[in-house]
């Protein structure tokens, strides 16, 4: 492939356009950047539309094997100059490889359903996805008002969870259908039940509200109960990602004790 040296190149402009949520949604594609995430993508059996990389990256450890995989991309893997790659990313010290990946759907799996209501912080969402995957959550549903699942900062913070954990954006009526018949707990600092007193081995869903406004009306109406995390001292509440992690791993502990881990409770 001939090296791309101009930021006016159509592929380069296309990658830059995918920084916008509306473009990602229209095109049905997103950008995976960095060696680790590209490796995760390849390991998941996904084939990118195309890839861009720098010569410096191509000489690095394991790059040759990864390039062999990226060469299978329908539109090829293209070398680019360092300035061109820098124009394609918002990372201060980019690693020199990215791939444009079509949207995909993972097969649903049994387990607790996590519903995120209005989670707007990309770092928090990525952290929750990483924790949810580690805790054996069945799937994650993002309610309206949440940051885009394929936001670059979400992808980096999730560290590959996107390629293993089913997650999707849904409207509230569709969310209600997904959790019908389950016990639905809303994380609430004033909840009536302590999180480790809940029976998480029965078919369940956990609703976690956003960082600032907390759960909205639809989330509150969906819940069949509210669960809290007791805290010592003057602490009133935890960060949304931290609260979700604490509760999810209690659910995982119970499921492991009942030989249902990673969450076979559907």
Short mmCIF file of C-alpha atoms in Angstrom, two decimals:
data_model
loop_
_atom_site.label_atom_id
_atom_site.label_comp_id
_atom_site.label_asym_id
_atom_site.label_seq_id
_atom_site.Cartn_x
_atom_site.Cartn_y
_atom_site.Cartn_z
CA UNK A 1 0.00 0.00 0.00
CA UNK A 2 1.14 3.55 -0.77
CA UNK A 3 1.64 5.62 2.37
CA UNK A 4 -1.03 8.22 3.06
CA UNK A 5 0.63 11.55 3.78
CA UNK A 6 -2.23 14.04 3.47
CA UNK A 7 -4.94 14.81 6.01
CA UNK A 8 -7.18 15.54 3.02
CA UNK A 9 -7.15 11.87 2.06
CA UNK A 10 -10.71 10.50 1.97
CA UNK A 11 -9.96 7.67 4.38
CA UNK A 12 -8.39 10.06 6.84
CA UNK A 13 -11.34 12.43 6.63
CA UNK A 14 -13.68 9.48 7.10
CA UNK A 15 -11.88 8.36 10.27
CA UNK A 16 -12.03 11.89 11.64
CA UNK A 17 -15.75 12.11 10.90
CA UNK A 18 -16.37 9.04 13.06
CA UNK A 19 -15.41 11.07 16.13
CA UNK A 20 -19.00 12.36 15.94
CA UNK A 21 -21.78 10.23 17.39
CA UNK A 22 -24.27 11.04 14.67
CA UNK A 23 -21.78 9.98 11.99
CA UNK A 24 -21.06 6.70 13.77
CA UNK A 25 -24.76 5.99 13.99
CA UNK A 26 -25.37 6.89 10.35
CA UNK A 27 -22.45 4.82 9.08
CA UNK A 28 -22.80 1.96 11.54
CA UNK A 29 -19.06 2.07 12.20
CA UNK A 30 -16.69 3.14 14.95
CA UNK A 31 -12.94 3.48 15.47
CA UNK A 32 -10.83 1.12 17.58
CA UNK A 33 -7.42 2.59 18.40
CA UNK A 34 -4.30 1.22 20.05
CA UNK A 35 -2.57 -2.15 19.95
CA UNK A 36 -4.50 -3.71 22.81
CA UNK A 37 -7.97 -2.81 21.52
CA UNK A 38 -7.08 -3.85 17.98
CA UNK A 39 -5.84 -7.18 19.37
CA UNK A 40 -9.11 -7.56 21.29
CA UNK A 41 -11.05 -6.86 18.11
CA UNK A 42 -9.08 -9.47 16.16
CA UNK A 43 -9.42 -11.95 19.02
CA UNK A 44 -13.19 -11.53 18.88
CA UNK A 45 -13.14 -12.60 15.24
CA UNK A 46 -14.17 -9.21 13.88
CA UNK A 47 -12.91 -7.98 10.52
CA UNK A 48 -12.49 -4.21 10.20
CA UNK A 49 -13.57 -2.19 7.21
CA UNK A 50 -10.01 -0.84 6.99
CA UNK A 51 -7.05 0.01 9.19
CA UNK A 52 -4.42 2.74 9.40
CA UNK A 53 -0.97 2.37 10.97
CA UNK A 54 2.39 4.12 11.16
CA UNK A 55 5.70 2.61 10.08
CA UNK A 56 7.03 3.03 13.60
CA UNK A 57 4.18 0.91 14.95
CA UNK A 58 4.70 -1.71 12.25
CA UNK A 59 8.24 -2.38 13.50
CA UNK A 60 7.07 -2.98 17.06
CA UNK A 61 6.55 -6.17 19.02
CA UNK A 62 3.81 -8.45 17.59
CA UNK A 63 2.92 -5.87 14.94
CA UNK A 64 3.75 -8.20 12.05
CA UNK A 65 1.27 -10.84 13.19
CA UNK A 66 -1.40 -8.22 13.81
CA UNK A 67 -0.79 -6.65 10.41
CA UNK A 68 -1.43 -10.03 8.80
CA UNK A 69 -4.87 -10.03 10.40
CA UNK A 70 -5.57 -6.39 9.52
CA UNK A 71 -4.68 -7.08 5.91
CA UNK A 72 -7.90 -9.12 5.72
CA UNK A 73 -9.89 -5.87 6.01
CA UNK A 74 -12.21 -5.35 3.09
CA UNK A 75 -10.67 -1.98 2.23
CA UNK A 76 -7.13 -2.85 3.29
CA UNK A 77 -4.61 -1.75 5.89
CA UNK A 78 -2.89 1.51 5.00
CA UNK A 79 0.39 3.00 6.25
CA UNK A 80 0.14 6.69 7.15
CA UNK A 81 2.62 9.36 8.15
CA UNK A 82 2.95 10.32 11.82
CA UNK A 83 1.27 13.74 11.29
CA UNK A 84 -1.64 12.09 9.49
CA UNK A 85 -2.14 9.58 12.29
CA UNK A 86 -1.99 12.37 14.86
CA UNK A 87 -4.82 14.08 12.96
CA UNK A 88 -6.95 10.94 13.31
CA UNK A 89 -6.86 10.75 17.10
CA UNK A 90 -7.42 12.79 20.25
CA UNK A 91 -4.84 10.74 22.18
CA UNK A 92 -1.78 12.76 23.20
CA UNK A 93 0.64 9.85 22.66
CA UNK A 94 -1.01 7.58 20.08
CA UNK A 95 0.32 4.05 19.57
CA UNK A 96 0.10 4.24 15.81
CA UNK A 97 -2.66 1.80 14.82
CA UNK A 98 -6.43 2.06 14.43
CA UNK A 99 -9.20 0.16 12.73
CA UNK A 100 -12.63 1.18 11.48
CA UNK A 101 -15.06 -1.49 12.67
CA UNK A 102 -18.67 -2.09 11.61
CA UNK A 103 -21.24 -2.23 14.41
CA UNK A 104 -21.82 -5.77 15.63
CA UNK A 105 -24.10 -7.63 18.02
CA UNK A 106 -22.92 -10.26 20.46
CA UNK A 107 -25.17 -13.19 21.25
CA UNK A 108 -27.19 -12.57 24.39
CA UNK A 109 -26.13 -14.63 27.38
CA UNK A 110 -27.89 -15.53 30.63
CA UNK A 111 -27.30 -13.50 33.74
CA UNK A 112 -28.12 -10.29 35.52
CA UNK A 113 -29.17 -7.40 33.31
CA UNK A 114 -27.54 -4.05 34.06
CA UNK A 115 -29.46 -0.93 33.03
CA UNK A 116 -27.62 2.38 32.90
CA UNK A 117 -29.83 5.45 33.06
CA UNK A 118 -28.39 8.73 31.80
CA UNK A 119 -24.74 7.83 32.36
CA UNK A 120 -23.07 10.68 30.51
CA UNK A 121 -19.44 10.41 31.58
CA UNK A 122 -17.43 8.30 29.07
CA UNK A 123 -14.88 7.19 31.64
CA UNK A 124 -17.59 6.04 34.03
CA UNK A 125 -19.40 4.10 31.34
CA UNK A 126 -16.20 2.40 30.22
CA UNK A 127 -15.38 1.48 33.82
CA UNK A 128 -18.86 0.05 34.38
CA UNK A 129 -18.62 -2.05 31.22
CA UNK A 130 -15.27 -3.42 32.33
CA UNK A 131 -16.62 -4.25 35.79
CA UNK A 132 -19.82 -5.75 34.36
CA UNK A 133 -17.88 -8.04 32.09
CA UNK A 134 -15.60 -9.14 34.94
CA UNK A 135 -18.60 -9.79 37.19
CA UNK A 136 -20.34 -12.00 34.64
CA UNK A 137 -23.23 -9.69 33.82
CA UNK A 138 -25.47 -11.11 31.11
CA UNK A 139 -25.97 -7.89 29.18
CA UNK A 140 -26.00 -4.11 29.56
CA UNK A 141 -28.83 -1.88 28.39
CA UNK A 142 -28.16 1.84 27.97
CA UNK A 143 -31.21 4.01 28.47
CA UNK A 144 -31.77 7.32 26.64
CA UNK A 145 -29.47 10.09 27.81
CA UNK A 146 -26.42 7.85 28.17
CA UNK A 147 -23.13 8.56 26.41
CA UNK A 148 -22.58 6.63 23.19
CA UNK A 149 -21.33 3.09 23.67
CA UNK A 150 -18.76 3.65 20.90
CA UNK A 151 -17.39 6.96 22.14
CA UNK A 152 -13.56 6.70 21.90
CA UNK A 153 -13.13 7.44 25.61
CA UNK A 154 -15.67 4.75 26.49
CA UNK A 155 -13.80 2.24 24.33
CA UNK A 156 -10.48 3.03 25.98
CA UNK A 157 -11.86 2.86 29.51
CA UNK A 158 -13.69 -0.43 28.86
CA UNK A 159 -10.43 -2.08 27.72
CA UNK A 160 -12.00 -4.58 25.35
CA UNK A 161 -15.25 -5.30 27.20
CA UNK A 162 -17.16 -4.24 24.08
CA UNK A 163 -15.96 -7.40 22.32
CA UNK A 164 -17.13 -9.81 25.03
CA UNK A 165 -20.13 -8.23 26.81
CA UNK A 166 -23.47 -7.74 25.02
CA UNK A 167 -24.45 -4.08 25.33
CA UNK A 168 -26.89 -1.90 23.43
CA UNK A 169 -28.83 1.37 23.50
CA UNK A 170 -32.60 0.93 23.91
CA UNK A 171 -35.64 3.06 24.53
CA UNK A 172 -37.52 2.56 27.81
CA UNK A 173 -40.40 0.45 26.38
CA UNK A 174 -37.87 -2.00 24.92
CA UNK A 175 -35.94 -2.06 28.19
CA UNK A 176 -39.15 -2.87 30.07
CA UNK A 177 -39.74 -5.82 27.72
CA UNK A 178 -36.21 -7.11 28.28
CA UNK A 179 -36.59 -7.21 32.08
CA UNK A 180 -40.19 -8.39 32.31
CA UNK A 181 -40.53 -11.09 34.96
CA UNK A 182 -37.31 -10.12 36.73
CA UNK A 183 -36.82 -8.49 40.10
CA UNK A 184 -35.66 -4.97 39.26
CA UNK A 185 -33.47 -3.19 41.78
CA UNK A 186 -32.66 0.51 41.58
CA UNK A 187 -29.38 1.60 43.17
CA UNK A 188 -30.36 4.39 45.57
CA UNK A 189 -28.48 5.82 48.55
CA UNK A 190 -31.82 5.88 50.41
CA UNK A 191 -32.88 2.39 49.32
CA UNK A 192 -34.85 0.20 51.68
CA UNK A 193 -32.63 -2.88 51.32
CA UNK A 194 -28.88 -3.34 51.75
CA UNK A 195 -27.22 -4.63 48.58
CA UNK A 196 -25.83 -7.82 50.15
CA UNK A 197 -29.22 -8.73 51.63
CA UNK A 198 -30.73 -9.02 48.15
CA UNK A 199 -31.04 -12.49 46.58
CA UNK A 200 -29.12 -11.97 43.35
CA UNK A 201 -29.39 -15.63 42.34
CA UNK A 202 -32.95 -15.15 41.10
CA UNK A 203 -33.56 -13.51 37.69
CA UNK A 204 -32.69 -9.88 38.36
CA UNK A 205 -31.92 -6.51 36.85
CA UNK A 206 -29.96 -3.65 38.39
CA UNK A 207 -30.65 -0.04 37.42
CA UNK A 208 -27.89 2.52 38.03
CA UNK A 209 -28.55 6.21 37.48
CA UNK A 210 -26.23 8.85 36.09
CA UNK A 211 -23.58 10.79 37.96
CA UNK A 212 -25.37 14.10 38.44
CA UNK A 213 -29.13 13.78 38.12
CA UNK A 214 -29.43 10.20 39.35
CA UNK A 215 -32.18 7.91 38.11
CA UNK A 216 -34.99 9.42 36.04
CA UNK A 217 -38.73 8.89 36.21
CA UNK A 218 -38.73 5.89 33.89
CA UNK A 219 -36.01 4.15 35.90
CA UNK A 220 -37.89 4.76 39.14
CA UNK A 221 -41.14 3.43 37.68
CA UNK A 222 -39.40 0.34 36.31
CA UNK A 223 -37.90 -0.62 39.67
CA UNK A 224 -39.62 -3.11 41.96
CA UNK A 225 -37.29 -2.23 44.84
CA UNK A 226 -34.39 0.01 45.83
CA UNK A 227 -31.03 -1.13 47.09
CA UNK A 228 -28.39 0.82 48.99
CA UNK A 229 -24.73 0.48 49.92
CA UNK A 230 -24.14 1.29 53.61
CA UNK A 231 -21.35 3.81 54.12
CA UNK A 232 -19.44 4.91 57.18
CA UNK A 233 -18.52 8.46 58.11
CA UNK A 234 -19.96 11.42 56.29
CA UNK A 235 -19.95 9.88 52.81
CA UNK A 236 -23.37 10.28 51.21
CA UNK A 237 -22.93 8.36 47.99
CA UNK A 238 -20.43 6.67 45.69
CA UNK A 239 -19.48 7.44 42.13
CA UNK A 240 -21.95 5.67 39.82
CA UNK A 241 -19.28 3.38 38.40
CA UNK A 242 -18.02 2.46 41.87
CA UNK A 243 -21.52 1.79 43.19
CA UNK A 244 -22.33 -0.44 40.22
CA UNK A 245 -19.07 -2.36 40.69
CA UNK A 246 -19.71 -3.02 44.38
CA UNK A 247 -23.21 -4.36 43.75
CA UNK A 248 -22.29 -6.38 40.67
CA UNK A 249 -19.53 -8.23 42.46
CA UNK A 250 -21.85 -9.08 45.35
CA UNK A 251 -24.20 -10.55 42.76
CA UNK A 252 -21.27 -12.47 41.27
CA UNK A 253 -20.27 -13.74 44.73
CA UNK A 254 -23.74 -15.07 45.40
CA UNK A 255 -23.97 -16.69 41.99
CA UNK A 256 -20.58 -18.34 42.46
CA UNK A 257 -21.66 -19.67 45.85
CA UNK A 258 -24.75 -21.12 44.20
CA UNK A 259 -22.73 -22.52 41.27
CA UNK A 260 -24.44 -20.17 38.83
CA UNK A 261 -21.50 -17.82 38.14
CA UNK A 262 -21.15 -16.08 35.71
CA UNK A 263 -24.77 -15.26 36.23
CA UNK A 264 -26.77 -18.14 34.81
CA UNK A 265 -30.01 -16.95 36.33
CA UNK A 266 -32.24 -16.40 33.35
#
